[in-house]
Short mmCIF file of C-alpha atoms in Angstrom, two decimals:
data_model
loop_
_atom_site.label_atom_id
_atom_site.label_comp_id
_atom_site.label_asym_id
_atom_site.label_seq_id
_atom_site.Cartn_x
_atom_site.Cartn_y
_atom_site.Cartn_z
CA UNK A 1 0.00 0.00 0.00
CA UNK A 2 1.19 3.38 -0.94
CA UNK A 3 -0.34 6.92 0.02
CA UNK A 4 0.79 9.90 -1.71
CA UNK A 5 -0.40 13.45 -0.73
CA UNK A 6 -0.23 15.57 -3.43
CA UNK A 7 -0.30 19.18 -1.70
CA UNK A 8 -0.76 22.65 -3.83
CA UNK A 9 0.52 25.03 -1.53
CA UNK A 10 -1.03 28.04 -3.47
CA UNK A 11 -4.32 26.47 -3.38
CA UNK A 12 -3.51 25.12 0.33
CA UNK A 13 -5.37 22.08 -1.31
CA UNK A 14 -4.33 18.48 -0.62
CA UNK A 15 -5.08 15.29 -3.42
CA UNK A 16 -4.34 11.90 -2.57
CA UNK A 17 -3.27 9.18 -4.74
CA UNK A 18 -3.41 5.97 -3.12
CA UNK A 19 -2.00 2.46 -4.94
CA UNK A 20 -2.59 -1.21 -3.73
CA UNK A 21 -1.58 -4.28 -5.54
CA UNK A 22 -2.01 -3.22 -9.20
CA UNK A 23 -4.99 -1.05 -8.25
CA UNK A 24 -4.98 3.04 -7.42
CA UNK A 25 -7.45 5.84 -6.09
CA UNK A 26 -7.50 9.35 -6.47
CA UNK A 27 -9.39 11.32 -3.66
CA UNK A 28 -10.14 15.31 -4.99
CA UNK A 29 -7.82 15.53 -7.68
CA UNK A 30 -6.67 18.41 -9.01
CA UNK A 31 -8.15 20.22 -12.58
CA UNK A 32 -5.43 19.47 -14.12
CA UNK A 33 -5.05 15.70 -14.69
CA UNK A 34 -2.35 15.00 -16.77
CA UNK A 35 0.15 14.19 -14.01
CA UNK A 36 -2.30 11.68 -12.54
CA UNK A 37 -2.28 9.89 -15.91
CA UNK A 38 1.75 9.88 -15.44
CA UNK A 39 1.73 8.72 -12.07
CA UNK A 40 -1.40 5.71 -13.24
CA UNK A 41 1.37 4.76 -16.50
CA UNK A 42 4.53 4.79 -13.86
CA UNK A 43 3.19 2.77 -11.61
CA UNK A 44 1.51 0.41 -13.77
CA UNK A 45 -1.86 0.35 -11.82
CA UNK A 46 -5.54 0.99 -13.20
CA UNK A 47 -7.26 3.99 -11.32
CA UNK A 48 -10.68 1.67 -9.74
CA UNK A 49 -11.95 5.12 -8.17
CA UNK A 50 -12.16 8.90 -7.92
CA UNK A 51 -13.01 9.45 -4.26
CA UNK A 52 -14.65 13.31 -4.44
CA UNK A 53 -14.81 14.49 -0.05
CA UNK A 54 -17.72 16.87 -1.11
CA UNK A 55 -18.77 19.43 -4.00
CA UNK A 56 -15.67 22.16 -3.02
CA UNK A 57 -16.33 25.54 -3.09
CA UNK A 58 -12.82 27.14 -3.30
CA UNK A 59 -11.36 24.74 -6.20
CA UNK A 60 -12.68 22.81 -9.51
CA UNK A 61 -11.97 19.34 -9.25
CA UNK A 62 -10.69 17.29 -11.61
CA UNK A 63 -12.93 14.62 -11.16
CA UNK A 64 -14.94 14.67 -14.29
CA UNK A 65 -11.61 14.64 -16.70
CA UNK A 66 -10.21 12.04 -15.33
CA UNK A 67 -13.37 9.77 -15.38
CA UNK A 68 -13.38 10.50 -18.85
CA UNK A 69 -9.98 9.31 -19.75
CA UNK A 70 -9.87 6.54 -17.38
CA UNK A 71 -13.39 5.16 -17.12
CA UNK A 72 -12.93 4.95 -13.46
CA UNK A 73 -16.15 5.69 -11.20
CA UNK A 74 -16.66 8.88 -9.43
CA UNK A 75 -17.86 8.60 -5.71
CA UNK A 76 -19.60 10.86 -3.93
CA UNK A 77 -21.37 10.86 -0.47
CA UNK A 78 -25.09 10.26 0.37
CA UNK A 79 -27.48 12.85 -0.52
CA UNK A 80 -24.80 14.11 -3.34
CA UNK A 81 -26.91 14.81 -6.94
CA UNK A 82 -24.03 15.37 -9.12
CA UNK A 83 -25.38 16.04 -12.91
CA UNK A 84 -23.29 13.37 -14.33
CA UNK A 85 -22.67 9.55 -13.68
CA UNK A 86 -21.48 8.65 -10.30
CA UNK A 87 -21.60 6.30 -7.65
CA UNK A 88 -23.65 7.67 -4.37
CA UNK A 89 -21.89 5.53 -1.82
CA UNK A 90 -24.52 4.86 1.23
CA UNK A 91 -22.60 5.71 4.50
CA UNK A 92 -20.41 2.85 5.82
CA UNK A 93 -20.49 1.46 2.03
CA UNK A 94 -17.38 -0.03 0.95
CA UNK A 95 -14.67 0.12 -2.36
CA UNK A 96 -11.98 -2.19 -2.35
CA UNK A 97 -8.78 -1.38 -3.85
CA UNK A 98 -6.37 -3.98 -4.36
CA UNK A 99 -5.75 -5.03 -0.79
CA UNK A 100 -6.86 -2.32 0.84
CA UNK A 101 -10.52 -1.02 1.64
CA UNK A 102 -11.80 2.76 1.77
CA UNK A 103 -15.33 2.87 3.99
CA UNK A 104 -17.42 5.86 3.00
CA UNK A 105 -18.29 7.55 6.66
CA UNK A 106 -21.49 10.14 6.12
CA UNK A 107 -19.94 13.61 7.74
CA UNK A 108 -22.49 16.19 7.22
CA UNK A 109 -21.87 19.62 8.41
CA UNK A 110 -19.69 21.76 6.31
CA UNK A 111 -21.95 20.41 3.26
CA UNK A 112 -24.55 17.95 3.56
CA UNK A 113 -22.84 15.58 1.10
CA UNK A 114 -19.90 16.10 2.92
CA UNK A 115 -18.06 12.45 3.36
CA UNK A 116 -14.54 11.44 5.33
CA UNK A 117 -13.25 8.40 3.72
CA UNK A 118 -12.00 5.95 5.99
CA UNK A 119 -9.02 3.78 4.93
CA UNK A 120 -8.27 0.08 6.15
CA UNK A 121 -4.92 -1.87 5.64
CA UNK A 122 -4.45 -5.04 4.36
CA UNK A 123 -4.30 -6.41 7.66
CA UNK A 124 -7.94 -5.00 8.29
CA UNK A 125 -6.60 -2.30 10.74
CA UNK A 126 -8.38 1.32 10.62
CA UNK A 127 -4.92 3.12 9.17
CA UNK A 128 -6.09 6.88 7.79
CA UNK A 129 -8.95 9.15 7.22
CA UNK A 130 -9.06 11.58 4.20
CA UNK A 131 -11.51 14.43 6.44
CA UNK A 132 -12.28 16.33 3.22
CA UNK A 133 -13.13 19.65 4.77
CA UNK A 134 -14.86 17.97 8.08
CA UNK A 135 -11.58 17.77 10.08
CA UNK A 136 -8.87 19.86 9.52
CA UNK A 137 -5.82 20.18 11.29
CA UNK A 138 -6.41 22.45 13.78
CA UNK A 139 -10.10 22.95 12.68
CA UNK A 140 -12.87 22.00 11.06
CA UNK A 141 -14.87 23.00 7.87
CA UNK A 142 -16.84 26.33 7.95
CA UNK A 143 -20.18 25.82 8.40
CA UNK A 144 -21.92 28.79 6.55
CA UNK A 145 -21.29 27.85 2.65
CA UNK A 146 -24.02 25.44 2.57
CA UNK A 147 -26.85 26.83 4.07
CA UNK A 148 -28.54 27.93 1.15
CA UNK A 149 -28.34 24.72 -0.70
CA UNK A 150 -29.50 23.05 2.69
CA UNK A 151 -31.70 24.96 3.60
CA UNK A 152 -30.15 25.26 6.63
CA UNK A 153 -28.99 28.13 9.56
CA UNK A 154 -25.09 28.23 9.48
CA UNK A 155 -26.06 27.23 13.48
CA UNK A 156 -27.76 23.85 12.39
CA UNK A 157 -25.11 23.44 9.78
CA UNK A 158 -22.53 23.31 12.60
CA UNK A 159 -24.73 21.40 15.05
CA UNK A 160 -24.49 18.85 12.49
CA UNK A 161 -20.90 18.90 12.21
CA UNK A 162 -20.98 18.64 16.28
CA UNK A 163 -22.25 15.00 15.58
CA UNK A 164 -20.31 14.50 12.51
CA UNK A 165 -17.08 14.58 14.69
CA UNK A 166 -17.96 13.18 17.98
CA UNK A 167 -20.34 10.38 16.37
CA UNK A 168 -17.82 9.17 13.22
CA UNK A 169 -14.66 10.81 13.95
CA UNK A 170 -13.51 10.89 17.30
CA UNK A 171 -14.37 7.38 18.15
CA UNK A 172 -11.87 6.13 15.75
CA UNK A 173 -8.51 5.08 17.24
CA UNK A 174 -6.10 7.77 18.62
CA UNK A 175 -3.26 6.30 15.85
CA UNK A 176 -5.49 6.47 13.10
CA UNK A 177 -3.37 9.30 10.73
CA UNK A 178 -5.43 12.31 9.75
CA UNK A 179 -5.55 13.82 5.60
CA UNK A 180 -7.17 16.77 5.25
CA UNK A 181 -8.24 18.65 1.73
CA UNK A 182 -7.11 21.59 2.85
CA UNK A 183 -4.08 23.79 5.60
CA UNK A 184 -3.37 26.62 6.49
CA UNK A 185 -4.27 29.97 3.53
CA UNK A 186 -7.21 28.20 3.04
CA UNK A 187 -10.50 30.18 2.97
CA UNK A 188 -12.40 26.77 4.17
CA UNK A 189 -11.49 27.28 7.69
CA UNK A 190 -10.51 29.90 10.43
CA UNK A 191 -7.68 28.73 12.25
CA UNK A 192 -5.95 25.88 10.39
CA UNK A 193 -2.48 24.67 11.02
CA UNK A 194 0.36 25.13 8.68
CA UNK A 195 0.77 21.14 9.10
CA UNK A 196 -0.83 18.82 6.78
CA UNK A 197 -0.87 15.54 8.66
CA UNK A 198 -2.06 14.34 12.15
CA UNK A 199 -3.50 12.26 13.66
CA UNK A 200 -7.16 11.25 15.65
CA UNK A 201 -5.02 11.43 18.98
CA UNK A 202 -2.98 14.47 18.31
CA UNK A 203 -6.39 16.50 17.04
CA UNK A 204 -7.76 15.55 20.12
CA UNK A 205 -5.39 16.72 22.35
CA UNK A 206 -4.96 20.28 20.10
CA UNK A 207 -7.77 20.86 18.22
CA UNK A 208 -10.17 23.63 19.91
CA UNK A 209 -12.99 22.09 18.14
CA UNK A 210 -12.58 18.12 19.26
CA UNK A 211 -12.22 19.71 23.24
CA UNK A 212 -13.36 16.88 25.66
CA UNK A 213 -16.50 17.87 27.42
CA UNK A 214 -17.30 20.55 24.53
CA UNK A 215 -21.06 20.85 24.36
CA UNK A 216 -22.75 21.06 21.49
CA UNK A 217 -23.82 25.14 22.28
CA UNK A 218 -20.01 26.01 22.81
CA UNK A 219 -19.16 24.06 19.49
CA UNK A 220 -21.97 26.30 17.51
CA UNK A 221 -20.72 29.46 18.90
CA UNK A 222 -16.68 29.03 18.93
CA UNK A 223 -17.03 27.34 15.57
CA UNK A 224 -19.50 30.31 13.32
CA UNK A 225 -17.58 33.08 15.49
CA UNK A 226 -15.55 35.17 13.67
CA UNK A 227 -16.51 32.96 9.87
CA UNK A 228 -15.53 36.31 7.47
CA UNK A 229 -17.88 36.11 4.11
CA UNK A 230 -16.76 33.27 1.35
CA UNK A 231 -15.35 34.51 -1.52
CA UNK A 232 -18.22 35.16 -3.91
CA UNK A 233 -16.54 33.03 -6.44
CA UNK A 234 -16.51 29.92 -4.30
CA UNK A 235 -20.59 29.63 -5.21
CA UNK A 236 -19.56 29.29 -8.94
CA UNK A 237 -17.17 26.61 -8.54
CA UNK A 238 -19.09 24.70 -6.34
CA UNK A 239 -21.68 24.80 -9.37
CA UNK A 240 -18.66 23.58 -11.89
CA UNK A 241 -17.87 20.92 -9.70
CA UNK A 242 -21.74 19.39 -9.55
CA UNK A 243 -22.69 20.68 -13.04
CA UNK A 244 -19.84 19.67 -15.46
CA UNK A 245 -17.35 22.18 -16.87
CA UNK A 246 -15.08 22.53 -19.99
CA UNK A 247 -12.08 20.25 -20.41
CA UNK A 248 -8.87 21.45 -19.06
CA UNK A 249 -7.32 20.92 -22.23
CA UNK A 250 -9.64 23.31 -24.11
CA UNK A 251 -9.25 25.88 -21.90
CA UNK A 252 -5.65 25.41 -21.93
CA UNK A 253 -5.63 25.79 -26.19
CA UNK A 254 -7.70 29.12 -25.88
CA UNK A 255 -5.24 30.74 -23.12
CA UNK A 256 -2.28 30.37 -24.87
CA UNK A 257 -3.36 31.66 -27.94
CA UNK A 258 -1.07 34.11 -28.36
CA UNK A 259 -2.27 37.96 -29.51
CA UNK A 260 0.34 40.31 -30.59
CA UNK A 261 0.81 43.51 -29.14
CA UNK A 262 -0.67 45.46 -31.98
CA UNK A 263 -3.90 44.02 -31.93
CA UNK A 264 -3.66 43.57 -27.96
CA UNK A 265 -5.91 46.68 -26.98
CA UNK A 266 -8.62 45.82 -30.00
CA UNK A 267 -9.02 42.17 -28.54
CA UNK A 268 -9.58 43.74 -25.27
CA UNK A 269 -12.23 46.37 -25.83
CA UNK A 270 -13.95 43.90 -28.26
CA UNK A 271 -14.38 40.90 -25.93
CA UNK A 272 -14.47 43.58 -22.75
CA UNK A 273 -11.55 41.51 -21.43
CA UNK A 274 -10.05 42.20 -18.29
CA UNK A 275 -5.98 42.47 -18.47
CA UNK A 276 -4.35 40.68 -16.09
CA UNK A 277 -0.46 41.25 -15.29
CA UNK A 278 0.57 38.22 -13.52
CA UNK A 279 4.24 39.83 -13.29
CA UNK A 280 6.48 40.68 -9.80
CA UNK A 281 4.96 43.72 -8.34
CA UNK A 282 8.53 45.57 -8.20
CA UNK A 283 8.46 44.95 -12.66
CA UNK A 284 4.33 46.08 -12.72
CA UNK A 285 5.38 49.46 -10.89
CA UNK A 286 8.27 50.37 -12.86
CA UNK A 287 5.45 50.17 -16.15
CA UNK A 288 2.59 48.56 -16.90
CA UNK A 289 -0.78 48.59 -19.81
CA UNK A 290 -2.91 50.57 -18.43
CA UNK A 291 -5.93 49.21 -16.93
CA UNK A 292 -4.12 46.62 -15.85
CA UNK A 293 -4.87 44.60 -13.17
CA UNK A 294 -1.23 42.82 -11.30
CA UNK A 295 -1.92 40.08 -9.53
CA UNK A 296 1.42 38.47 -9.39
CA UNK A 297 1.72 34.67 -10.35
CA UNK A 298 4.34 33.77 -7.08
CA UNK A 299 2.14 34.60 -4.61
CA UNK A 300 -1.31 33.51 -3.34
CA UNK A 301 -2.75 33.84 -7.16
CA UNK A 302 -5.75 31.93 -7.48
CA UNK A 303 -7.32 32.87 -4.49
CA UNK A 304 -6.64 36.47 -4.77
CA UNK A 305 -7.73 36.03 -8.34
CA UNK A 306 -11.00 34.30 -7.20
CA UNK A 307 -12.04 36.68 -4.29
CA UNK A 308 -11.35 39.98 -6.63
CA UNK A 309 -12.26 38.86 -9.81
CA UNK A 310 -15.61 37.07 -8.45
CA UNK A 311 -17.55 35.88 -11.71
CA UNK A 312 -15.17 32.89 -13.30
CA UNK A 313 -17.13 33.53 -16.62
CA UNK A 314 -15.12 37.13 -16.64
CA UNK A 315 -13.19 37.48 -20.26
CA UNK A 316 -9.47 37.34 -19.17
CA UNK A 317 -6.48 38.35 -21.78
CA UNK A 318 -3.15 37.94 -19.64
CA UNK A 319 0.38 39.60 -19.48
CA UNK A 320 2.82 37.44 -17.86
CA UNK A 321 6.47 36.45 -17.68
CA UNK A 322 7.76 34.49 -20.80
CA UNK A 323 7.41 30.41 -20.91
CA UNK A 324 5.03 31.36 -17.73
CA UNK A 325 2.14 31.46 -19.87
CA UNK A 326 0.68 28.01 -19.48
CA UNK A 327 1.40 28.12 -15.32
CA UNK A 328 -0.86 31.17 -15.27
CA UNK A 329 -3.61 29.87 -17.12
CA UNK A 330 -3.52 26.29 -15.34
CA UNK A 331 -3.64 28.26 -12.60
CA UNK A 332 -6.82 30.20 -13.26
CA UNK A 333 -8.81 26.88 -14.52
CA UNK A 334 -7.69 25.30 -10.81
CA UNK A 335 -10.57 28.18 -9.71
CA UNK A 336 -12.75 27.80 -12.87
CA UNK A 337 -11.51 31.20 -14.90
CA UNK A 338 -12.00 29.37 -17.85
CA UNK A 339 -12.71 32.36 -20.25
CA UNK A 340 -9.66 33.35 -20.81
CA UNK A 341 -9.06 34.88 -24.58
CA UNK A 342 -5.19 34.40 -24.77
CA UNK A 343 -2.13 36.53 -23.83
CA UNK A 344 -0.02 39.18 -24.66
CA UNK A 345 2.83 37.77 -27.14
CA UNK A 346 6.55 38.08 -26.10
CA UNK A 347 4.87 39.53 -22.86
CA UNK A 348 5.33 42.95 -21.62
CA UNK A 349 8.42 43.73 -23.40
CA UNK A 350 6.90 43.44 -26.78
CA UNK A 351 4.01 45.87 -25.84
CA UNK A 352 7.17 48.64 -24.61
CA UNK A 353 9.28 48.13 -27.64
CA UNK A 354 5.97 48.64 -29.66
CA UNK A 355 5.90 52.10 -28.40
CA UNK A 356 2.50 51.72 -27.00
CA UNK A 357 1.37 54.21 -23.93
CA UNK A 358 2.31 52.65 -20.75
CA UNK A 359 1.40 53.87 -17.27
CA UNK A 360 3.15 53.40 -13.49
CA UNK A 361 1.95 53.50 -9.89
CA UNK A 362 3.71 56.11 -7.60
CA UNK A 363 5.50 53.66 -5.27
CA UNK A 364 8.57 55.16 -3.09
CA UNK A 365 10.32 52.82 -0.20
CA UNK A 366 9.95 52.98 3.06
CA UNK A 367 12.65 55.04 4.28
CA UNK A 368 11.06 58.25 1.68
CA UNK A 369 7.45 57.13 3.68
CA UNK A 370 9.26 57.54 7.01
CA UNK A 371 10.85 61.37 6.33
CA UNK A 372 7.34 62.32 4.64
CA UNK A 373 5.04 61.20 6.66
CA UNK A 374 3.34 62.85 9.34
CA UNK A 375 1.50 61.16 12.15
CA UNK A 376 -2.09 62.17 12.63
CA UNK A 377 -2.17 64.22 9.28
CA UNK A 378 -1.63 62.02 6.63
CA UNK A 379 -4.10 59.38 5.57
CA UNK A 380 -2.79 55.87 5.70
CA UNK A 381 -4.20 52.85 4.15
CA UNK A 382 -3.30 49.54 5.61
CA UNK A 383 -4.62 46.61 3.53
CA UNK A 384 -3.66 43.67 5.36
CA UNK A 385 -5.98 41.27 7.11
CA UNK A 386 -7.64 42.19 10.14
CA UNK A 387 -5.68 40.14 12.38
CA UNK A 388 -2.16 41.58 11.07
CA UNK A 389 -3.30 45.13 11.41
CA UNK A 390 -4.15 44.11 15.15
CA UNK A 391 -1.19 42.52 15.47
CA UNK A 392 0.76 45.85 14.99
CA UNK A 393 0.41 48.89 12.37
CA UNK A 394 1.36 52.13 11.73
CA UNK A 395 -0.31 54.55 14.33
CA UNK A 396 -3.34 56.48 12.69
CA UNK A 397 -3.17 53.94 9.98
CA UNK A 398 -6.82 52.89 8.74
CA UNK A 399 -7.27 49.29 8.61
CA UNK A 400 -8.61 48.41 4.79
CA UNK A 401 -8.41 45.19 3.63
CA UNK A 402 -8.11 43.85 0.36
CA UNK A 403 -10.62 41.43 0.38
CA UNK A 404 -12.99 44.20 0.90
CA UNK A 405 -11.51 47.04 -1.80
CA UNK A 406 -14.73 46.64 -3.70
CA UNK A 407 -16.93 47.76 -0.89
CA UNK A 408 -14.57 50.86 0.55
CA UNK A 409 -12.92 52.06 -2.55
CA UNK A 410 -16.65 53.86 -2.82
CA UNK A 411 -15.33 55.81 0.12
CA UNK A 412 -12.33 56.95 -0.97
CA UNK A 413 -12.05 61.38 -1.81
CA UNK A 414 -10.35 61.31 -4.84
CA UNK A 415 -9.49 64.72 -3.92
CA UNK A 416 -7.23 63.10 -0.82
CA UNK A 417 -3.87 61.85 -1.36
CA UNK A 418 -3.14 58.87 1.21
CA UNK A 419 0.02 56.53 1.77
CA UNK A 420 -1.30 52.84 0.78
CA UNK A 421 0.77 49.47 1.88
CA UNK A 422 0.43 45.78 2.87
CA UNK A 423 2.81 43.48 4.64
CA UNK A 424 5.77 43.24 1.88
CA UNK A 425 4.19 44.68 -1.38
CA UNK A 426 2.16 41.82 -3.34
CA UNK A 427 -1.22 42.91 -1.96
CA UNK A 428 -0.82 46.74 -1.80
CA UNK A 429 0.42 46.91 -5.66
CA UNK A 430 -3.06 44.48 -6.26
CA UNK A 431 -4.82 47.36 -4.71
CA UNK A 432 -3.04 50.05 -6.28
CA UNK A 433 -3.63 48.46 -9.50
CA UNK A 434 -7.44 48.30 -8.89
CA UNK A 435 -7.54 51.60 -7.59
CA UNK A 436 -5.80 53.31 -10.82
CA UNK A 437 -7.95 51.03 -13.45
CA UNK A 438 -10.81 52.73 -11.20
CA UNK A 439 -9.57 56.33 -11.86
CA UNK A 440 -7.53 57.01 -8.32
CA UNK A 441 -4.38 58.78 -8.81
CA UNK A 442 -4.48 60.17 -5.49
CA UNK A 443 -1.88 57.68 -3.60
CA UNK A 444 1.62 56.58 -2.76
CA UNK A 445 2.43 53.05 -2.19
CA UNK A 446 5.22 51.71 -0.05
CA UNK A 447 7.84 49.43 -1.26
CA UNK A 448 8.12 46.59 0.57
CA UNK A 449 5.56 47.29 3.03
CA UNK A 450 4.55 46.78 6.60
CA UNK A 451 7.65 44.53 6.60
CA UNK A 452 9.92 47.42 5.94
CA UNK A 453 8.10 50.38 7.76
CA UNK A 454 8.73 48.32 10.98
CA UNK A 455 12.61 48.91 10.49
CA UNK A 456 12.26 52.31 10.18
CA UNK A 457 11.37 55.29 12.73
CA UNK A 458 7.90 55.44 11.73
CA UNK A 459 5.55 55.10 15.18
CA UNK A 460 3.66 51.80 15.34
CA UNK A 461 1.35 50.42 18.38
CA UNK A 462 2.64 47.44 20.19
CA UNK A 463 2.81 44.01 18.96
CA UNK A 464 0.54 41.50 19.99
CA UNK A 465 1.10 38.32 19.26
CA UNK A 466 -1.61 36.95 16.42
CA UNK A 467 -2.56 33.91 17.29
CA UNK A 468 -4.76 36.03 20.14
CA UNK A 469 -6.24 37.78 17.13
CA UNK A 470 -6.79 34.90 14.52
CA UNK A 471 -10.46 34.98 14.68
CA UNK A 472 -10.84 38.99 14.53
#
């Protein structure tokens, strides 16, 4: 027997590809399935199942694809009603593969289909769970992105989940290893560990939601408190992932069509296509097309994508880094942006030496922000998370996050210049970017953010240590 977690840490999002004498399952692949296919021809074994944990919110799977080319089953849990062929495993039903068996254990509480896959050896011993988005390390699933398909309160949603644990999960064995679909970035949970393996036992001991003695009412509340609103693209994805979607491969041939530079801004008004300049934040600042939008490739991308963006149907022509074409739009299809119309040929550089207009965003470093700056006059914009900006910021500093630049960028005088910056630059250049394509001129932002303020003489209020500020 051989488990393999396959972890995408930009998606925090973990697959598993398990083999047993000649036979293999995949449990939430990927969208992308072409290295599954590898793995399948490597190791000489037939894939028997796709194992999905539940219809996921913040990812497409890759579930249908690989059915497709393999002819291998996908399994959901009860009360799933997927819109294509699939088995609807009754709970405590079991799939053998090879010499090992996987018991489907009903979970319902983060979705209603929601299923934790229970694996036992060869030797009949309980080995491993694969949680899904029930049990997480350190947490458990939100309970709130279900309740209009359930009909349900986000309270009876996690009352459910109450019994989900204490009734399937926590009477397991203490030894019994722990898989999660998803660690720490992930927008599935509150408070999830960077770790991506545990244990029943361990979880126990650590996990604020598996307390001993916990009752049911201090589960609800501890559990909803402090849930900040889904991204509103996770509702479309979930859709993708019990409708159907487009094969990766298609949407792969349409994004790398290439467009060249002088018929770039035509293909752009015509199909009202968003740019998007997937390039390092320091390169978008020193020049960029306008109307761009940067959100850069090598850092959180898809989910930043996904929570700004919002509607994956969105017409999407790209500017990235050379040969990084095909990485950005796998990317993109990972959170269904499947309409994407191609991308700038020869990248950025062939738009410059094209002599097109080009804008920049006024960024300065941190020392410059220090010897400007003036405490209690000038307007600062902070757009880290909540529980950074408690953590420490910039006295006087207003606490904006990005997540929520389409609701306060309404706000903001245009007649007002204000100093804008994040923790280290990849977010604050995102806003920046937004906040120009919108028709704000009015800002500065700070090189190398937070990160780099802190080293300088600018006043700040005291740290306090996060952790005591996770779930503000």
């Amino acid at each position: 027997m051989k488990i393999e977690q396959i972890y995408t840490g930009c998606l925090a999002q973990g697959a598993y590809y398990i083999t047993s004498n000649g036979e293999a399952a995949i449990i939430d692949p990927l969208r992308e399935i072409q290295p599954y296919l590898d793995r399948l021809k490597r190791d000489k074994v037939k894939l028997k199942y796709i194992f999905e944990t539940h219809f996921h919110a913040d990812f497409v799977s890759g579930h249908v694809d690989l059915s497709k080319k393999t002819a291998a089953p996908i399994v959901y849990g009860p009360t799933a009603k997927p819109e294509f062929d699939a088995i609807i495993a009754t709970d405590g039903q079991e799939f053998n593969i090879g010499n090992i068996t996987i018991q489907a254990l009903h979970t319902p509480g983060h979705t209603m289909e929601s299923v934790t896959y229970l694996l036992i050896d060869e030797n009949g011993k309980k080995h491993a769970i694969f949680s899904g988005d029930t049990l997480f390390i350190g947490d458990v699933g939100r309970p709130d992105l279900a309740q209009k398909a359930a009909h349900m309160t986000q309270e009876q949603l996690a009352a459910t989940l109450y019994h989900s644990l204490r009734d399937k999960i926590m009477t397991l064995p203490d030894d019994v290893i722990v898989y999660p679909a998803h660690g720490a970035g992930s927008a599935c949970g509150k408070n999830m560990s960077k770790e991506t393996v545990s244990t029943i036992g361990n979880q126990k001991a650590t996990n604020y939601a598996l307390r001993a003695n916990m009752t049911e009412t201090e589960f609800i509340k501890e559990v909803t408190d402090g849930l900040l609103p889904p991204p509103a693209y996770f509702g479309m994805n979930v859709a993708m992932n019990k409708q159907g979607y487009e094969s990766f491969e298609s949407v792969l041939n349409h994004g790398m069509k290439a467009i060249e530079a002088k018929d770039f801004e035509a293909v752009a008004e015509d199909s009202g296509a968003l740019i998007l300049d997937t390039r390092k934040n320091t390169d978008f600042a020193k020049g960029f097309i306008p109307q761009s939008i940067n959100i850069g490739i090598e850092g959180d991308f898809a989910p930043w994508v996904g929570a700004l963006i919002a509607n994956v149907k969105q017409p999407i022509i790209l500017v990235t880094e050379i040969d990084q074409e095909e990485e950005t739009v796998t990317r993109l299809s990972r959170v269904g942006f499947d309409n994407i119309i191609g991308h700038l040929k020869g990248g950025f550089k062939a738009w410059e030496e094209a002599g097109f207009e080009i804008d920049t965003i006024n960024r300065i470093p941190a020392e410059q922000f220090a010897h400007e700056v003036k405490i209690g006059e000038s307007k600062i914009i902070d757009v880290r998370k909540e529980s950074e900006y408690a953590a420490e910021h910039v006295q006087e500093a207003y606490s904006k996050p990005l997540a929520y630049i389409n609701d306060w960028i309404k706000d903001i005088n245009p007649q007002e210049n204000f100093y804008l910056h994040c923790a280290g630059g990849y977010r604050s250049m995102i806003a920046a970017s937004i906040l120009q394509a919108r028709g704000f001129r009015n800002f500065t932002e700070i090189e190398g953010g937070f990160n780099a303020i802190a080293k300088t003489t600018v006043p700040k209020t005291d740290f306090v240590c996060q952790s005591k500020t996770l779930n503000n």
